[in-house]
XYZ file of C-alpha atoms in Angstrom:
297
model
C 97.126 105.786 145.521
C 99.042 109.361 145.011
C 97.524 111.192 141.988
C 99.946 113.337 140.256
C 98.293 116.702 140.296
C 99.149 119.240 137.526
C 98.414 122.746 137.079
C 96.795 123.874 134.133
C 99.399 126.222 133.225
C 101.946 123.920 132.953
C 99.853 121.523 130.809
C 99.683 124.858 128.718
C 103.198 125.146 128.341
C 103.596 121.343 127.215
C 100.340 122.264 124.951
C 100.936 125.386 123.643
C 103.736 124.618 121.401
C 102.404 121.791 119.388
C 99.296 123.389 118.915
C 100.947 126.685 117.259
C 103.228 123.607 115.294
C 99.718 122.683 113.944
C 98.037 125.935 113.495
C 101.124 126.678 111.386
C 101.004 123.760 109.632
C 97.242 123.227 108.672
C 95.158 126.345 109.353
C 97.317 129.013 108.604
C 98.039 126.907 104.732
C 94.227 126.743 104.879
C 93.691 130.832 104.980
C 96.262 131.225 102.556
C 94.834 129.430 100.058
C 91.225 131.049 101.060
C 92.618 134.199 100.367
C 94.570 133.385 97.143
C 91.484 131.774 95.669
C 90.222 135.322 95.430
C 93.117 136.611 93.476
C 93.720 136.824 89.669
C 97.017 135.889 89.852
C 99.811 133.573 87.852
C 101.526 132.815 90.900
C 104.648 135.527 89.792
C 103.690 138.857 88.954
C 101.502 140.803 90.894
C 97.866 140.119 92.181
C 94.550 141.501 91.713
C 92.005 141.125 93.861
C 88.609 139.668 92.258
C 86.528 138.260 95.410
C 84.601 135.121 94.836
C 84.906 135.385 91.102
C 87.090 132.240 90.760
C 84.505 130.181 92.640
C 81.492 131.866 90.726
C 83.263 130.858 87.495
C 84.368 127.094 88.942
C 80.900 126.139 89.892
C 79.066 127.834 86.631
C 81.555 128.082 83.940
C 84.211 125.320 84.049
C 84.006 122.314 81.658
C 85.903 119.977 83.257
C 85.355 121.030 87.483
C 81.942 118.985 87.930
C 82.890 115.802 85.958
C 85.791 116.057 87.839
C 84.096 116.383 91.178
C 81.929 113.206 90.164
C 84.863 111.054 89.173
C 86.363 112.177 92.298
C 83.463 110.564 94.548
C 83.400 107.692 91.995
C 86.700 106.515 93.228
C 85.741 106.915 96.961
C 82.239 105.272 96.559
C 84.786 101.669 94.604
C 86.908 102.009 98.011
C 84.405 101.912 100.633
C 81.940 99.802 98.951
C 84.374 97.699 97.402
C 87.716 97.518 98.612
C 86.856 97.939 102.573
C 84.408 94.866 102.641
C 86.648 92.940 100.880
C 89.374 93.700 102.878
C 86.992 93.011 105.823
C 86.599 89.353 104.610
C 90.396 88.898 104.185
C 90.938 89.847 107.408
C 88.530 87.552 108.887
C 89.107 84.382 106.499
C 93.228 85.456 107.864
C 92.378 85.718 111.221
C 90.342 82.567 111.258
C 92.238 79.884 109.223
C 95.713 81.146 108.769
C 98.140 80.534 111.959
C 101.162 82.438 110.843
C 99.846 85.002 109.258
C 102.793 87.702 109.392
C 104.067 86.816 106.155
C 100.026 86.564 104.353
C 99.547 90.229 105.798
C 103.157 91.501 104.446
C 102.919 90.152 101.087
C 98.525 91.897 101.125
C 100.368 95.074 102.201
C 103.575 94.884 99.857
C 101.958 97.138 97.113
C 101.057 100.252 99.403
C 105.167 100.601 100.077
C 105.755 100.534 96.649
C 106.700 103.783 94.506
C 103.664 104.790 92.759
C 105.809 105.786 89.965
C 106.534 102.166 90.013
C 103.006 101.009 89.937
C 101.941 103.285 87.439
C 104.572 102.472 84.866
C 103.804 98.264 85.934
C 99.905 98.997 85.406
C 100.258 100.678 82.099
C 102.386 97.915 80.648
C 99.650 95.607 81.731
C 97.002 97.774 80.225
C 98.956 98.086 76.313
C 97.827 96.856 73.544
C 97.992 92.946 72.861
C 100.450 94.124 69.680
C 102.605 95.857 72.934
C 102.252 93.081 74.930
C 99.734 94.418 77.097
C 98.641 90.670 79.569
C 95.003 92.163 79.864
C 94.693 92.019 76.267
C 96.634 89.401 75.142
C 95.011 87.194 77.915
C 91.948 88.106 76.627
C 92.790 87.074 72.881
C 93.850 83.651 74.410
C 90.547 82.931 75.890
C 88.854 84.003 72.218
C 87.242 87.129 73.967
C 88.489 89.544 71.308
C 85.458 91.906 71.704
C 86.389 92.593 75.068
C 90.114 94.253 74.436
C 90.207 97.640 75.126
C 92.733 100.634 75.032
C 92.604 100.401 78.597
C 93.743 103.979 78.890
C 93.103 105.741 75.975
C 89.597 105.250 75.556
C 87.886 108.349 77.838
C 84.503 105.992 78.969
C 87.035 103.159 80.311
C 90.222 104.486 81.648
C 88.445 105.779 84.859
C 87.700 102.420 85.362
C 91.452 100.571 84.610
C 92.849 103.461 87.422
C 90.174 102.820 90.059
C 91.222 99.109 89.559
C 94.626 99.347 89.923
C 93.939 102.306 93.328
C 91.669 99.061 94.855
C 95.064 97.011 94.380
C 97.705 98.712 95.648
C 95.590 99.654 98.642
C 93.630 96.340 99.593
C 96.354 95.316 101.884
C 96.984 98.896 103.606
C 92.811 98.012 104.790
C 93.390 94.608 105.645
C 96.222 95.625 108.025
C 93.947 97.873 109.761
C 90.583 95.920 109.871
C 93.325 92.439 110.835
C 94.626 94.458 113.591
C 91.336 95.477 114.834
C 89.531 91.959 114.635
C 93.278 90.054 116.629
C 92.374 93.209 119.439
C 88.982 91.249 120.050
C 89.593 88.967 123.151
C 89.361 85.333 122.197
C 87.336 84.834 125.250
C 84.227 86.461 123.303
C 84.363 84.318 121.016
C 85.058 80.751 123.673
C 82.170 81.914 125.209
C 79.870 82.757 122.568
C 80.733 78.935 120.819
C 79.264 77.883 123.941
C 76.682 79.075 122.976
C 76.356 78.283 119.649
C 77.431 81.238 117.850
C 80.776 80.652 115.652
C 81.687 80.899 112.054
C 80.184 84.049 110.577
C 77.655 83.980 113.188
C 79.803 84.961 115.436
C 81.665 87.432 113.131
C 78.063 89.249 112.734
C 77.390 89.344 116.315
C 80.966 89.753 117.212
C 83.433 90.792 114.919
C 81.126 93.342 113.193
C 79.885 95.241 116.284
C 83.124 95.479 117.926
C 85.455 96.413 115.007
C 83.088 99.366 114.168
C 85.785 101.990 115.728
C 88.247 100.330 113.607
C 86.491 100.410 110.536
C 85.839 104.198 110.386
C 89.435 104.653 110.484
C 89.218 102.669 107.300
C 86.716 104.788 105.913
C 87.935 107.851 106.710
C 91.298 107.500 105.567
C 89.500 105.883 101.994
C 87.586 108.366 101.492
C 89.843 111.327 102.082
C 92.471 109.345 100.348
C 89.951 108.666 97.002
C 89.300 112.883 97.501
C 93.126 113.416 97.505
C 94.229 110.907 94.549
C 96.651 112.532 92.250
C 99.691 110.687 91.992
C 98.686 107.114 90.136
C 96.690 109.687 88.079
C 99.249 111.960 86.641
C 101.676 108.833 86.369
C 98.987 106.926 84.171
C 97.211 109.287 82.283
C 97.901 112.819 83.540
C 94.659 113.517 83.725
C 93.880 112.277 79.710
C 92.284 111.650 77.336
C 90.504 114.598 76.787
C 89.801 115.098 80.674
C 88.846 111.900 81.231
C 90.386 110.877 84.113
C 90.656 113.926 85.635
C 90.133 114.166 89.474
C 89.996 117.311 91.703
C 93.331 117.174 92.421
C 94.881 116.367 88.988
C 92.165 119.419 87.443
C 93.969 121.791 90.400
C 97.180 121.079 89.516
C 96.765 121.322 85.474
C 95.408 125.252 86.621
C 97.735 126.539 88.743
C 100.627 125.367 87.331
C 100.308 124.488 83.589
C 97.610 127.076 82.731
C 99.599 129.213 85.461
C 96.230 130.200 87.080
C 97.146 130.026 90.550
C 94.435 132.147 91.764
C 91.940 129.891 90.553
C 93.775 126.500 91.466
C 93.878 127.526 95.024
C 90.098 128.169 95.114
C 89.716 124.951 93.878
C 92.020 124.044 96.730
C 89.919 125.634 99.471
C 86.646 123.389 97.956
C 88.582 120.002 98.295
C 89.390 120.982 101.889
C 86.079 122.013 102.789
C 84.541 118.680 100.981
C 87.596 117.246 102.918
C 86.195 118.710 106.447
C 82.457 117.974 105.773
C 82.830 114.439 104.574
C 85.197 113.347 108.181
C 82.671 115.251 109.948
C 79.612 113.529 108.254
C 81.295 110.091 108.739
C 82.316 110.613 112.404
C 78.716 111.337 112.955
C 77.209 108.676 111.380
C 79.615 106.133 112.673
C 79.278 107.895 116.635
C 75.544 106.682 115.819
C 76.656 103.412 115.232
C 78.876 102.614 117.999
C 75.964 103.908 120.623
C 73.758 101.493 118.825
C 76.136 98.160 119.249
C 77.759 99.165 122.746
């Protein structure tokens, strides 16, 4: 069999220009905002240089950065120990009992394609007042459970908790495609042969499905967790951030800086610590889940 044989120049020239494409695109942004975290500047007029001021004032002297941080890992810690088992399940009770199961997966997956300007605006109708028709609320009334109405998002100790549920909703399905796809990649000789042996049901998803979809799965976490780091959008739609701070993530508290207190110096700083949280937390979960693998292959 003829091998084709190339030089490693002209893999260089094929290489070369999508890696300065993604330089461009990721590193060089990255430096930028490095550097601009260690201005005093309102984005317009000029600059003055201040060094590591911004971060020595957003890990001593901000308010609102370290609850912020903490809600931030909140919503990751829902998604992966929440959302990704239970999407886990779905996929296996789906891949086990349903025969077509194009349409099941669409409609699980129907939410993530939807505007989240949409969902927001549904979500906060559900979440009104009974006297607004809010359903939660009014539902609630119905069943004679009147202590447990809430202003879903007005009150700061519960709307954390409405927006986390409604970020487990519209992105249940988005997991379930991924750990589905993973679990239909398993050959179904595995699993012929391991009923021979006795092992089927959720036996054979422990000894089976589990080991074997671990690669898939920390593409699920990874992409939760960085996601959870990243929210911003069903934030600012629902509660910008309100009441009081209360549902204020990283991003939403970065955004509120640099361009409604018009402290972009000190919005990109915060900037450069969600990337390197960013960085450290894929690096951390590639490690951990390297460890796995080795131990089930």
């Amino acid at each position: 069999m003829k091998v084709l044989k190339v030089s490693s120049w002209t893999i260089a020239a094929f290489v070369l220009p999508c890696l300065l494409l993604y330089v461009c695109l990721v590193f060089v942004p990255i430096i930028v905002s490095v550097y601009s975290g260690m201005l005093e500047w309102n984005g317009i007029g000029t600059s003055k240089f201040v060094g590591l001021a911004n971060f020595h004032k957003m890990f001593t002297n901000d308010s609102v950065f370290w609850p912020a941080v903490g809600r931030t890992f909140l919503l990751a810690g829902f998604s992966m120990l929440i959302q990704l088992p239970l999407a886990l399940f779905v996929a296996i009770l789906i891949s086990r009992y349903v025969r077509r199961t194009s349409f099941l997966v669409s409609s699980y997956f129907l939410p993530v394609i939807l505007s989240v300007a949409v969902i927001g605006q549904l979500w906060k109708t559900i979440y009104n007042p009974a006297s607004m028709g809010g359903m939660i609320n009014q539902v609630l009334i119905k069943l004679g459970l009147d202590s447990w109405t809430h202003a879903w998002l007005t009150e700061p100790k519960v709307a954390i908790y409405a927006i986390i549920l409604v970020g487990l909703w519209q992105y249940l399905g988005y997991h379930i495609l991924i750990q589905f796809t993973g679990i239909q990649n398993i050959p179904a000789d595995i699993y012929e042969a391991a009923k021979i042996d006795g092992a089927e049901g959720f036996k054979a998803d422990r000894y089976i499905t589990l080991p074997l979809i671990v690669p898939i799965f920390k593409i699920s976490v990874v992409l939760s967790f960085i996601g959870s780091l990243q929210s911003f959008d069903l934030i600012m739609v629902m509660t910008g951030g309100g009441p009081a701070h209360a549902t204020d993530v990283i991003s939403s508290h970065m955004y509120n800086m640099s361009f409604l207190s018009m402290k972009y110096g000190y919005g990109s700083a915060i900037a450069s610590f969600l990337v390197v949280v960013c960085l450290a937390a894929t690096l951390i979960i590639n490690v951990l889940f390297n460890r796995l693998d080795k131990r089930f292959s």
